[in-house]
Coordinates of C-alpha atoms in Angstrom, one line a residue:
M791 CA 119.0 13.7 170.8
S792 CA 119.5 16.7 173.5
Y793 CA 117.3 19.8 172.9
E794 CA 118.5 21.1 176.3
K795 CA 121.8 22.3 175.0
S796 CA 122.5 26.4 174.0
L797 CA 124.7 28.5 172.2
G798 CA 125.2 30.1 175.0
T799 CA 126.6 33.8 174.2
V800 CA 125.9 35.7 170.5
D801 CA 125.9 39.0 169.1
T802 CA 124.1 40.8 166.8
H803 CA 125.7 41.8 163.0
Y804 CA 124.9 44.9 161.2
F805 CA 125.3 45.1 157.2
H806 CA 125.1 48.5 156.1
M807 CA 123.9 48.4 152.1
D808 CA 126.4 50.1 150.1
E809 CA 123.4 50.5 147.6
D810 CA 119.7 51.7 147.6
L811 CA 116.6 48.9 147.8
K812 CA 113.9 49.6 145.6
L813 CA 110.4 48.7 146.5
E814 CA 107.8 46.7 145.3
T815 CA 105.9 50.3 144.9
G816 CA 108.6 52.1 143.2
D817 CA 109.7 54.3 146.4
I818 CA 113.1 53.7 147.5
L819 CA 114.5 53.2 150.8
K820 CA 118.5 54.5 150.9
K821 CA 121.0 52.0 151.7
P822 CA 119.2 50.3 154.8
T823 CA 120.7 48.6 157.5
I824 CA 120.4 44.8 157.7
A825 CA 120.6 43.7 161.8
Y826 CA 121.4 39.6 161.7
E827 CA 122.8 37.1 163.5
T828 CA 124.4 33.8 162.9
Y829 CA 125.3 29.7 164.7
G830 CA 127.0 27.2 163.6
V831 CA 129.8 27.2 161.4
L832 CA 129.6 27.5 157.2
N833 CA 131.1 25.0 155.7
N834 CA 133.9 24.9 152.6
E835 CA 131.1 24.3 150.2
K836 CA 128.7 26.8 151.8
S837 CA 125.9 24.1 151.6
N838 CA 124.7 24.3 155.1
V839 CA 123.1 27.3 155.3
I840 CA 119.2 27.6 157.0
L841 CA 117.6 30.6 156.9
V842 CA 115.1 31.6 159.6
C843 CA 112.1 33.9 159.4
H844 CA 110.7 35.7 161.7
A845 CA 107.4 36.7 162.3
L846 CA 105.6 39.7 163.2
T847 CA 107.7 41.5 166.1
G848 CA 110.2 38.9 166.4
D849 CA 114.0 39.6 165.5
A850 CA 117.1 38.6 164.4
H851 CA 117.8 37.4 167.9
A852 CA 116.3 33.7 167.3
A853 CA 118.5 31.6 169.4
G854 CA 121.0 31.6 172.2
W855 CA 121.8 34.4 175.1
H856 CA 122.6 38.0 174.8
N857 CA 124.7 39.3 178.0
G858 CA 122.4 40.3 180.2
D859 CA 119.2 38.8 178.9
K860 CA 116.3 36.8 181.2
K861 CA 116.0 34.6 178.3
P862 CA 116.9 33.5 175.5
G863 CA 116.3 33.7 171.2
W864 CA 112.9 33.4 170.7
W865 CA 113.2 29.7 168.8
N866 CA 115.7 28.6 171.3
I867 CA 113.8 25.2 171.3
I868 CA 114.7 24.9 167.4
I869 CA 118.1 26.2 167.2
G870 CA 121.4 24.7 168.7
P871 CA 123.5 21.6 169.4
G872 CA 121.7 18.7 169.0
K873 CA 118.3 20.2 167.6
P874 CA 116.4 19.7 164.9
L875 CA 118.4 23.2 163.1
D876 CA 121.5 22.0 164.4
T877 CA 124.7 24.0 164.8
N878 CA 127.0 21.0 164.5
R879 CA 125.9 21.0 161.3
Y880 CA 124.5 23.9 160.1
F881 CA 125.1 27.4 159.2
I882 CA 121.8 29.7 160.3
I883 CA 120.8 32.9 159.6
C884 CA 118.9 34.8 160.8
S885 CA 117.6 38.5 160.1
N886 CA 115.4 40.9 161.1
V887 CA 113.1 42.3 158.4
I888 CA 112.8 46.0 156.9
G889 CA 110.4 48.2 158.8
S890 CA 111.0 47.0 162.0
C891 CA 112.3 48.3 165.2
K892 CA 115.4 45.8 166.2
G893 CA 118.0 47.1 164.1
T894 CA 117.0 46.9 160.7
T895 CA 115.7 49.9 159.1
G896 CA 112.7 51.5 160.0
P897 CA 110.7 54.5 160.7
S898 CA 111.9 55.1 163.9
D899 CA 115.7 55.5 162.2
I900 CA 117.2 58.5 160.4
N901 CA 115.8 59.7 157.2
P902 CA 119.0 60.5 155.6
D903 CA 117.2 63.0 153.1
T904 CA 116.1 65.3 156.6
G905 CA 118.3 63.8 159.0
D906 CA 114.9 63.4 161.4
Y907 CA 113.3 60.5 162.2
Y908 CA 111.6 58.8 159.1
G909 CA 108.2 58.3 161.6
L910 CA 104.9 58.0 158.5
D911 CA 107.7 59.0 155.9
F912 CA 109.0 55.9 156.0
P913 CA 108.1 54.1 152.6
I914 CA 105.7 50.8 152.5
V915 CA 107.1 48.2 152.9
T916 CA 106.0 44.0 151.7
I917 CA 107.0 40.6 152.4
T918 CA 108.6 40.5 148.7
D919 CA 110.5 43.8 149.8
M920 CA 112.0 42.0 153.0
V921 CA 112.7 38.6 151.2
H922 CA 114.6 41.0 148.4
A923 CA 116.4 42.7 151.4
Q924 CA 117.3 39.1 152.9
K925 CA 118.3 38.3 149.6
K926 CA 120.9 41.3 149.4
L927 CA 122.4 40.2 152.8
I928 CA 122.7 36.5 151.4
D929 CA 124.8 38.0 148.1
H930 CA 126.6 39.9 151.0
L931 CA 127.8 37.0 152.8
E932 CA 128.5 35.1 149.4
I933 CA 125.9 32.2 150.2
P934 CA 125.1 30.9 146.0
Y935 CA 122.1 29.1 147.8
L936 CA 119.9 27.8 150.5
Y937 CA 119.8 24.4 151.9
C938 CA 116.9 25.5 153.3
V939 CA 114.5 28.8 154.3
V940 CA 111.9 27.9 157.7
G941 CA 109.6 30.5 159.3
G942 CA 106.2 30.2 160.8
S943 CA 103.4 32.9 161.2
M944 CA 104.5 36.4 159.1
G945 CA 108.1 34.2 158.5
G946 CA 106.2 31.7 156.9
M947 CA 104.6 34.3 154.3
Q948 CA 108.5 34.9 153.9
V949 CA 109.3 31.5 152.9
L950 CA 106.3 31.3 150.6
Q951 CA 107.7 34.5 148.4
W952 CA 111.5 33.4 149.1
T953 CA 110.5 30.3 146.8
I954 CA 108.7 31.7 144.6
S955 CA 110.9 35.0 144.5
Y956 CA 114.0 32.9 144.1
P957 CA 113.5 29.1 143.0
D958 CA 117.0 28.4 141.7
I959 CA 118.7 29.7 145.4
V960 CA 116.2 27.5 148.1
R961 CA 116.6 23.8 148.1
N962 CA 114.1 23.3 150.6
A963 CA 111.5 25.3 152.4
I964 CA 109.5 24.7 155.7
M965 CA 106.6 26.8 156.3
I966 CA 104.6 26.6 159.8
A967 CA 100.9 28.4 160.5
S968 CA 101.2 30.8 158.1
G969 CA 99.4 31.6 154.8
A970 CA 99.4 32.1 151.3
Y971 CA 97.5 35.6 151.6
S972 CA 95.6 37.2 154.7
T973 CA 92.1 37.0 154.7
P974 CA 89.1 39.5 155.3
Q975 CA 89.0 38.5 159.3
Q976 CA 93.1 39.0 159.6
I977 CA 93.0 42.2 157.7
A978 CA 90.0 43.3 159.6
F979 CA 91.8 42.4 163.1
N980 CA 94.6 44.1 162.0
A981 CA 92.9 47.4 161.2
V982 CA 91.4 47.5 164.8
E983 CA 94.7 47.0 166.2
R984 CA 96.2 49.8 164.4
R985 CA 93.3 52.2 165.0
S986 CA 94.0 52.0 168.6
I987 CA 97.7 53.3 168.3
I988 CA 96.0 55.8 165.6
E989 CA 93.7 57.3 168.0
D990 CA 95.7 57.3 171.1
V991 CA 96.6 61.1 171.9
N992 CA 100.3 60.4 172.0
W993 CA 100.7 58.9 168.7
N994 CA 100.9 62.5 166.6
N995 CA 100.5 61.6 163.1
G996 CA 103.1 59.0 163.9
D997 CA 105.7 61.8 165.2
Y998 CA 106.6 61.2 168.6
Y999 CA 109.8 60.4 168.8
H1000 CA 110.7 63.8 170.0
T1001 CA 108.8 63.9 173.2
D1002 CA 108.8 61.5 176.2
K1003 CA 105.6 60.4 175.2
R1004 CA 104.4 57.2 173.2
P1005 CA 101.1 56.0 172.0
E1006 CA 101.5 53.3 174.6
Q1007 CA 98.3 52.8 175.8
G1008 CA 96.8 51.9 172.0
L1009 CA 100.3 49.7 171.2
S1010 CA 99.1 48.0 174.5
V1011 CA 95.5 47.4 173.3
A1012 CA 97.1 46.9 170.0
R1013 CA 98.8 43.7 171.5
M1014 CA 96.3 42.6 173.7
M1015 CA 93.7 42.2 170.8
A1016 CA 96.3 40.4 168.6
H1017 CA 97.7 38.4 171.5
I1018 CA 94.2 36.9 171.6
T1019 CA 94.4 35.7 168.1
Y1020 CA 97.6 33.7 169.2
L1021 CA 95.9 31.6 171.3
S1022 CA 93.1 28.7 171.3
N1023 CA 89.6 29.0 173.5
E1024 CA 90.9 25.5 174.7
S1025 CA 94.4 26.9 176.1
M1026 CA 92.9 30.2 177.7
Y1027 CA 90.6 27.9 179.3
E1028 CA 93.5 25.8 180.6
K1029 CA 95.6 28.5 181.5
F1030 CA 92.9 31.1 183.1
G1031 CA 89.0 29.4 182.9
R1032 CA 86.9 32.1 184.4
R1033 CA 89.4 32.3 187.7
L1034 CA 89.3 35.4 189.3
Q1035 CA 92.6 37.4 190.0
D1036 CA 93.5 38.0 193.7
K1037 CA 90.2 37.8 194.5
N1038 CA 87.1 35.2 195.7
T1039 CA 84.1 37.2 194.3
F1040 CA 82.9 39.1 191.9
S1041 CA 83.5 43.6 192.2
Y1042 CA 80.8 44.2 190.1
D1043 CA 82.6 47.1 188.4
F1044 CA 84.9 47.8 185.5
S1045 CA 88.5 46.6 186.9
N1046 CA 90.5 43.6 185.7
E1047 CA 88.8 41.1 188.1
F1048 CA 89.2 37.6 185.8
Q1049 CA 93.0 36.1 185.0
V1050 CA 92.5 36.2 181.4
E1051 CA 92.1 40.6 181.5
S1052 CA 95.1 40.6 183.8
Y1053 CA 97.4 38.4 181.8
L1054 CA 96.6 40.6 178.9
E1055 CA 97.3 43.8 180.5
H1056 CA 100.6 42.5 181.1
Q1057 CA 100.9 41.2 177.7
G1058 CA 100.1 44.8 176.4
V1059 CA 102.2 46.9 178.9
T1060 CA 105.4 44.6 178.6
F1061 CA 105.1 45.2 174.8
T1062 CA 105.1 48.8 174.8
Q1063 CA 108.9 48.6 176.7
R1064 CA 110.2 46.3 173.6
F1065 CA 108.4 47.6 170.1
D1066 CA 107.9 50.9 168.3
A1067 CA 104.2 51.6 167.1
N1068 CA 104.8 53.0 164.1
S1069 CA 107.0 49.7 163.1
Y1070 CA 103.5 48.2 164.4
L1071 CA 101.2 49.9 161.9
Y1072 CA 103.9 49.3 158.8
L1073 CA 104.3 45.4 159.8
T1074 CA 100.5 44.8 160.2
K1075 CA 100.2 46.6 156.8
A1076 CA 102.5 44.3 155.0
L1077 CA 100.6 41.2 156.5
D1078 CA 97.4 43.0 154.8
Y1079 CA 99.1 43.3 151.4
F1080 CA 100.1 39.8 151.5
D1081 CA 98.5 37.5 148.4
I1082 CA 100.4 35.9 145.9
R1083 CA 97.7 34.4 144.1
N1084 CA 98.2 35.4 140.8
N1085 CA 94.3 35.7 139.4
N1086 CA 93.2 34.7 142.3
S1087 CA 94.7 31.3 141.9
L1088 CA 97.2 29.4 144.0
E1089 CA 98.3 27.0 141.6
E1090 CA 99.0 29.6 139.4
A1091 CA 101.0 31.5 141.9
L1092 CA 103.3 28.4 142.8
K1093 CA 104.2 27.1 139.3
P1094 CA 107.8 28.9 139.7
I1095 CA 108.0 26.6 142.8
T1096 CA 111.1 24.1 142.7
A1097 CA 112.2 23.8 146.5
R1098 CA 110.8 20.4 148.5
M1099 CA 108.8 21.3 150.9
L1100 CA 107.4 21.1 154.1
I1101 CA 104.0 22.8 155.3
M1102 CA 102.8 22.4 158.8
S1103 CA 99.3 23.7 160.6
I1104 CA 98.2 24.0 164.3
S1105 CA 95.3 22.1 165.0
S1106 CA 93.7 24.5 166.6
D1107 CA 95.0 27.9 164.9
W1108 CA 91.9 29.7 163.9
L1109 CA 94.3 32.3 162.7
Y1110 CA 95.9 30.7 160.6
T1111 CA 93.8 27.5 159.5
H1112 CA 94.9 23.7 159.2
E1113 CA 92.3 24.2 155.9
H1114 CA 94.0 27.3 154.4
M1115 CA 97.3 25.6 154.7
E1116 CA 96.1 22.1 152.8
D1117 CA 95.1 24.6 150.3
I1118 CA 98.7 25.2 149.7
V1119 CA 99.1 21.6 149.6
M1120 CA 97.1 21.0 147.2
A1121 CA 98.1 23.7 145.2
L1122 CA 102.0 22.7 145.2
R1123 CA 101.1 19.0 144.6
S1124 CA 99.0 19.9 141.4
N1125 CA 102.3 21.4 140.5
N1126 CA 104.1 18.2 141.1
V1127 CA 106.3 20.0 143.7
D1128 CA 107.6 17.6 146.2
V1129 CA 105.7 18.9 149.2
S1130 CA 105.5 16.9 152.5
Y1131 CA 102.5 18.6 155.3
S1132 CA 102.1 17.7 158.8
R1133 CA 99.4 18.6 161.0
L1134 CA 100.6 19.4 164.5
N1135 CA 98.2 18.6 167.6
S1136 CA 98.2 21.1 170.1
E1137 CA 95.7 23.1 172.3
Y1138 CA 98.1 26.3 171.9
G1139 CA 96.7 28.1 169.1
H1140 CA 98.9 29.9 166.6
D1141 CA 101.5 30.5 168.9
A1142 CA 102.5 26.4 169.3
F1143 CA 105.0 26.6 167.1
L1144 CA 106.9 29.1 169.4
I1145 CA 106.5 26.7 172.2
E1146 CA 106.3 23.2 171.3
N1147 CA 109.3 21.0 170.9
G1148 CA 108.1 17.9 170.7
Q1149 CA 106.1 16.5 167.6
M1150 CA 107.5 20.0 165.8
N1151 CA 111.5 19.0 166.6
Y1152 CA 110.7 15.5 165.4
I1153 CA 108.8 16.7 162.1
I1154 CA 111.4 19.3 161.2
S1155 CA 114.5 17.1 161.8
N1156 CA 113.1 14.1 159.7
F1157 CA 112.5 17.0 157.1
L1158 CA 115.6 17.9 156.9
S1159 CA 117.6 14.3 157.1
K1160 CA 115.7 13.7 153.6
A1161 CA 118.4 15.4 152.0
R1162 CA 118.4 15.2 148.3
V1163 CA 122.2 15.6 145.7
K1164 CA 120.9 18.8 144.8
D1165 CA 121.0 20.3 147.8
V1166 CA 124.9 19.5 148.2
M1167 CA 126.2 18.9 144.9
S1168 CA 129.0 21.6 143.4
H1169 CA 127.4 22.6 140.3
K1170 CA 131.1 23.9 139.4
V1171 CA 132.1 20.9 137.3
I1172 CA 135.8 20.4 135.5
T1173 CA 135.4 18.1 132.5
L1174 CA 137.4 17.3 129.4
T1175 CA 136.3 16.3 126.6
D1176 CA 137.5 12.6 124.6
G1177 CA 140.0 13.9 122.5
A1178 CA 142.1 15.3 125.3
D1179 CA 145.4 13.9 125.9
I1180 CA 147.1 13.0 129.2
K1181 CA 149.1 15.9 130.0
E1182 CA 145.9 18.0 129.8
A1183 CA 144.3 16.2 132.2
A1184 CA 147.6 16.0 134.4
E1185 CA 147.8 20.0 134.2
L1186 CA 143.9 20.4 135.0
M1187 CA 144.0 18.1 138.2
M1188 CA 146.8 20.0 139.5
T1189 CA 145.9 23.7 138.9
C1190 CA 142.3 22.5 140.0
N1191 CA 143.2 20.3 142.7
K1192 CA 141.1 17.9 141.6
T1193 CA 141.1 13.6 141.6
H1194 CA 138.5 13.1 139.4
I1195 CA 137.7 14.4 136.1
P1196 CA 134.4 13.5 133.6
I1197 CA 135.0 13.2 130.0
V1198 CA 132.3 14.1 127.6
D1199 CA 131.8 14.0 124.0
T1200 CA 130.9 17.0 121.6
N1201 CA 127.7 16.9 122.7
E1202 CA 128.7 17.4 127.0
K1203 CA 127.3 13.9 126.8
I1204 CA 129.3 11.7 129.8
V1205 CA 131.3 9.1 127.9
G1206 CA 133.8 8.7 130.9
L1207 CA 135.9 9.4 133.9
V1208 CA 139.9 9.8 134.7
T1209 CA 141.4 9.5 137.9
A1210 CA 144.6 10.5 139.4
W1211 CA 145.2 6.3 139.6
D1212 CA 144.3 6.4 136.0
L1213 CA 146.9 9.0 135.2
S1214 CA 149.6 6.8 137.3
K1215 CA 148.4 3.9 135.0
A1216 CA 149.4 5.9 131.8
I1217 CA 153.0 6.7 132.8
A1218 CA 153.5 2.8 133.3
T1219 CA 151.9 2.2 130.2
N1220 CA 153.2 4.8 128.2
A1221 CA 149.2 6.3 127.1
E1222 CA 148.9 9.1 125.4
N1223 CA 145.5 9.6 125.0
I1224 CA 142.7 9.6 127.6
E1225 CA 140.6 7.0 125.5
D1226 CA 143.4 4.7 126.4
I1227 CA 143.3 5.0 130.6
M1228 CA 139.8 6.5 131.1
T1229 CA 137.2 4.3 132.6
R1230 CA 133.9 3.9 130.9
N1231 CA 131.7 2.5 133.3
V1232 CA 131.0 5.2 135.5
Y1233 CA 129.0 5.5 138.3
T1234 CA 127.0 8.7 138.1
C1235 CA 123.7 9.9 139.9
H1236 CA 120.9 12.3 139.3
E1237 CA 120.3 15.9 141.4
N1238 CA 116.6 14.6 142.8
D1239 CA 118.7 11.2 144.1
S1240 CA 118.3 11.0 147.9
I1241 CA 121.7 11.2 149.7
F1242 CA 121.0 8.5 151.5
D1243 CA 121.2 6.3 148.2
I1244 CA 124.6 7.8 147.1
T1245 CA 126.1 7.4 150.6
T1246 CA 125.2 3.6 150.0
K1247 CA 126.6 3.5 146.2
M1248 CA 129.8 5.3 147.3
K1249 CA 130.2 2.9 150.2
E1250 CA 129.6 -0.4 147.9
H1251 CA 132.0 1.0 145.2
N1252 CA 134.3 2.5 147.7
I1253 CA 134.7 5.6 145.5
S1254 CA 134.8 9.1 146.6
G1255 CA 132.6 11.4 144.2
L1256 CA 129.7 10.9 141.6
P1257 CA 129.4 13.4 138.3
V1258 CA 126.1 14.2 138.5
I1259 CA 123.7 14.3 135.0
D1260 CA 120.5 15.1 133.5
E1261 CA 118.2 13.4 131.9
E1262 CA 120.1 13.4 128.5
D1263 CA 123.4 12.0 130.2
K1264 CA 125.3 15.7 130.6
V1265 CA 127.1 16.6 133.1
I1266 CA 126.0 19.4 135.5
G1267 CA 127.8 18.8 138.8
S1268 CA 129.1 16.7 140.9
I1269 CA 129.4 15.3 144.4
T1270 CA 131.9 13.7 146.4
T1271 CA 132.4 12.4 149.9
A1272 CA 132.9 16.1 151.5
H1273 CA 129.8 17.3 150.4
I1274 CA 127.6 14.5 152.3
S1275 CA 129.7 14.6 155.1
N1276 CA 128.8 18.2 156.0
L1277 CA 125.6 18.0 156.5
L1278 CA 125.4 14.0 157.4
D1279 CA 128.2 13.6 159.9
K1280 CA 128.5 15.1 163.2

């Protein structure tokens, strides 16, 4: 498998909502705009959609290149031809969260009520609000369900919220280096970061957009502090040690003598050139508020989840520890959720999910390859009752372009199947009723069956489709070789 291929040049799109977005606080965000990018091709059944959720200061540009860029999208190591999120196979969507400054409506945008910048008039938003806004985009694109939702850090929180808020829509979910709630330590770091911005003399109570002075010093310090939490002690030793910057002896003053000091200052300065201070306040506050527990119970909160899940922690991550993520795994297992757990061995700390492309690529590819029938099946199934006549079956096949129609009894339980070949046989035998020609020994499958097993069954019996039935033998959908080829074939 090649990980060197890129998508080339990509464009950002904008969805201008024609309705207001009601927020978790009860406030209203008037007709927001959502910036998003897509990669790959949406198949006819719209069954190959993967939604990528970005981290705190990320954006919709997850892969490929924009004209003039010096580097590709933030997850280019994962998204592209032949990569784990394979654009030859999947249709990838990544949208920018509300409250950001990267194309989606946030505090640096114009308030339609005042004609001026929102600033602190922008309403408080939560992770749940971000997910609801993404759902509006998915509805706009007329996508009925998601094959997978994937994200790390704050993106992982969005993934978890998706599986709870919209359990019938999410088939698979991948949560990386994230948590079910923000811990007191995480809230404390966010509070100090926000304080550094608020105490900057240029912040001006959030009203700095009309001036040429921005709270760059405060935002820079906030980023420096946050960046420390993204690294591990091991990676900092490996990268910097106690080495000095451009000198061999101590200066015995307060200048940036150590390499790690210069590195952090560089991270802070460059961050102020691409991110808005107010957006940083709002998004870190959204992190603080996130807590999916119900009456302090993870098990209770996770009960709605029906998606197959992959939880991935990072061994050297002290921001979102493996113990925290293993608690999520245990809660999911207590609810009988199909969950896999992997611990990524890396010295890079929290940011490993943006850097590692070996172990992570293997784990994600392996998880996504284990599709189930419910991941790709069609829920729009046409049936006939066992009392129907042959003319009715023929007309239905012609108008609906079907070659197989399940036959059900009055309780909607499957009793047979009629095919286009059966109709041809009816002409030769002068048959009039469905019962005279239908196949009674029907091969079927269930929605949780493995795609691999179903593919094998179809090949063994030389058939192109199977009715999907529930535990009571009622027909709930159908799956064909066309559905399967969208995900399994190149």
